[in-house]
């Protein structure tokens, strides 16, 4: 498994090449229109990355690092007690008048609290998944897709951490960051669109091929769908880190 992970990591540099290529294509296209326009658009995009990406990452690191499961089963009970105590001050639960009178330090009480938070986490997840699906399906440039995926993933993770009133430790943050990294590269490389267009050209009927831009529509929808799936995976991993008490 470790060897496979190393191989995937080195393969990711191959996708990084395509991401850089998409950036250069965008810049060249804008440069062909107007040099000043190219500079302004690229500057705006980097400001977007800073505002919607870098700043939320800083905000994540500011949060208290007291979430995440333990791998030592003897520590599970004390961690659950600590987690319940912390959740008594949870902003969302207070605003929704959650009844803590029947809550003790048992596993059943903890599950009741998590069950109350889960629909809100699902709402946050759907918001960003829909956003990524529609925006990357419409966008026709891999570099723009990468920015959209990166900003959505970072803010999704941040909102889930805020909901659960903290964040995981640095090691577990690194695990989530790798998932975001791979998602950005896959979405930004436009590999899904290329593959879908190739499949369409090989498998589609002559009637389907005769419909203008149908291959582009299918490839864009496939691109948006895969990006949404990858973001869903990131959100579920993050939620599990925030809710699970013990993990092998």
Short mmCIF file of C-alpha atoms in Angstrom, two decimals, residues 11-147:
data_model
loop_
_atom_site.label_atom_id
_atom_site.label_comp_id
_atom_site.label_asym_id
_atom_site.label_seq_id
_atom_site.Cartn_x
_atom_site.Cartn_y
_atom_site.Cartn_z
CA UNK A 11 2.07 10.26 -10.97
CA UNK A 12 0.42 13.40 -9.57
CA UNK A 13 3.32 15.44 -10.98
CA UNK A 14 2.20 14.28 -14.42
CA UNK A 15 -1.23 15.80 -13.72
CA UNK A 16 0.50 18.92 -12.39
CA UNK A 17 2.08 19.38 -15.83
CA UNK A 18 -1.40 19.49 -17.42
CA UNK A 19 -2.58 21.94 -14.78
CA UNK A 20 0.29 24.30 -15.62
CA UNK A 21 -0.50 23.78 -19.30
CA UNK A 22 -4.13 24.82 -18.68
CA UNK A 23 -2.91 27.98 -16.92
CA UNK A 24 -0.62 28.86 -19.83
CA UNK A 25 -3.44 28.25 -22.32
CA UNK A 26 -5.71 30.60 -20.39
CA UNK A 27 -3.01 33.27 -20.15
CA UNK A 28 -2.16 32.94 -23.88
CA UNK A 29 -5.85 33.21 -24.82
CA UNK A 30 -6.29 36.37 -22.73
CA UNK A 31 -3.01 37.76 -24.03
CA UNK A 32 -4.32 37.34 -27.56
CA UNK A 33 -7.25 39.58 -26.67
CA UNK A 34 -5.43 42.23 -24.67
CA UNK A 35 -2.24 42.26 -22.60
CA UNK A 36 -3.72 44.43 -19.84
CA UNK A 37 -6.81 42.20 -19.68
CA UNK A 38 -4.59 39.12 -19.25
CA UNK A 39 -2.70 40.69 -16.35
CA UNK A 40 -5.89 41.90 -14.65
CA UNK A 41 -7.70 38.54 -14.95
CA UNK A 42 -4.69 36.54 -13.67
CA UNK A 43 -4.25 39.00 -10.79
CA UNK A 44 -7.95 38.65 -9.89
CA UNK A 45 -7.67 34.85 -9.97
CA UNK A 46 -4.71 34.87 -7.61
CA UNK A 47 -6.54 37.24 -5.27
CA UNK A 48 -9.46 34.79 -5.34
CA UNK A 49 -7.06 31.97 -4.38
CA UNK A 50 -5.74 34.04 -1.47
CA UNK A 51 -9.17 35.14 -0.23
CA UNK A 52 -11.07 31.89 -0.73
CA UNK A 53 -8.15 29.49 -0.25
CA UNK A 54 -5.18 30.75 1.74
CA UNK A 55 -7.11 32.80 4.32
CA UNK A 56 -9.54 29.91 5.13
CA UNK A 57 -6.50 27.62 5.58
CA UNK A 58 -5.08 30.07 8.11
CA UNK A 59 -8.48 30.17 9.83
CA UNK A 60 -8.46 26.37 10.02
CA UNK A 61 -5.06 26.33 11.74
CA UNK A 62 -6.28 28.89 14.27
CA UNK A 63 -9.04 26.51 15.44
CA UNK A 64 -8.27 24.34 18.49
CA UNK A 65 -6.77 20.99 17.45
CA UNK A 66 -8.85 18.75 19.70
CA UNK A 67 -10.94 16.72 17.26
CA UNK A 68 -10.18 13.37 15.69
CA UNK A 69 -10.49 9.74 16.82
CA UNK A 70 -8.01 7.77 18.88
CA UNK A 71 -6.38 4.52 17.80
CA UNK A 72 -6.01 3.37 21.43
CA UNK A 73 -9.24 1.74 22.57
CA UNK A 74 -8.55 2.41 26.26
CA UNK A 75 -8.65 6.16 25.51
CA UNK A 76 -12.02 6.05 23.73
CA UNK A 77 -14.18 6.62 26.81
CA UNK A 78 -12.19 9.59 28.12
CA UNK A 79 -12.16 11.10 24.62
CA UNK A 80 -15.94 10.73 24.37
CA UNK A 81 -16.42 12.46 27.73
CA UNK A 82 -14.14 15.28 26.60
CA UNK A 83 -15.98 15.58 23.29
CA UNK A 84 -19.43 15.74 24.96
CA UNK A 85 -18.19 18.42 27.36
CA UNK A 86 -16.92 20.48 24.45
CA UNK A 87 -20.13 20.02 22.43
CA UNK A 88 -22.18 21.48 25.28
CA UNK A 89 -20.81 24.82 24.17
CA UNK A 90 -21.43 24.18 20.48
CA UNK A 91 -22.85 27.26 18.76
CA UNK A 92 -25.15 25.37 16.38
CA UNK A 93 -26.64 23.23 19.16
CA UNK A 94 -27.27 26.29 21.32
CA UNK A 95 -28.93 28.20 18.47
CA UNK A 96 -31.21 25.20 17.80
CA UNK A 97 -32.10 24.79 21.50
CA UNK A 98 -30.74 21.27 21.80
CA UNK A 99 -31.90 19.68 25.08
CA UNK A 100 -28.82 18.74 27.12
CA UNK A 101 -30.83 17.84 30.25
CA UNK A 102 -30.96 14.15 29.30
CA UNK A 103 -27.37 14.06 28.04
CA UNK A 104 -24.74 12.27 30.08
CA UNK A 105 -21.32 10.88 29.12
CA UNK A 106 -22.63 7.66 27.57
CA UNK A 107 -22.14 6.53 23.99
CA UNK A 108 -25.89 6.83 23.37
CA UNK A 109 -25.84 10.50 24.42
CA UNK A 110 -22.89 11.19 22.16
CA UNK A 111 -24.70 9.56 19.23
CA UNK A 112 -27.74 11.76 19.89
CA UNK A 113 -25.60 14.90 19.67
CA UNK A 114 -23.91 13.71 16.47
CA UNK A 115 -27.32 12.86 14.97
CA UNK A 116 -28.42 16.45 15.62
CA UNK A 117 -25.33 17.87 13.92
CA UNK A 118 -25.35 15.50 10.94
CA UNK A 119 -28.21 17.17 8.94
CA UNK A 120 -26.41 20.52 9.15
CA UNK A 121 -23.19 18.87 7.97
CA UNK A 122 -25.17 17.35 5.10
CA UNK A 123 -26.52 20.80 4.20
CA UNK A 124 -22.99 22.22 4.11
CA UNK A 125 -21.81 19.30 1.98
CA UNK A 126 -24.64 19.67 -0.55
CA UNK A 127 -24.03 23.41 -0.85
CA UNK A 128 -20.42 23.00 -1.90
CA UNK A 129 -21.00 19.86 -3.98
CA UNK A 130 -23.66 21.61 -6.05
CA UNK A 131 -21.41 24.62 -6.37
CA UNK A 132 -18.50 22.53 -7.67
CA UNK A 133 -20.67 20.46 -10.01
CA UNK A 134 -22.27 23.42 -11.78
CA UNK A 135 -19.21 25.71 -11.82
CA UNK A 136 -16.72 23.12 -13.12
CA UNK A 137 -19.26 21.80 -15.63
CA UNK A 138 -19.63 25.31 -17.06
CA UNK A 139 -15.95 26.21 -16.86
CA UNK A 140 -13.97 25.14 -19.92
CA UNK A 141 -10.49 25.61 -18.48
CA UNK A 142 -8.65 23.27 -16.13
CA UNK A 143 -6.91 26.05 -14.22
CA UNK A 144 -10.25 27.67 -13.40
CA UNK A 145 -11.57 24.24 -12.37
CA UNK A 146 -8.59 23.80 -10.06
CA UNK A 147 -9.26 27.14 -8.35
#
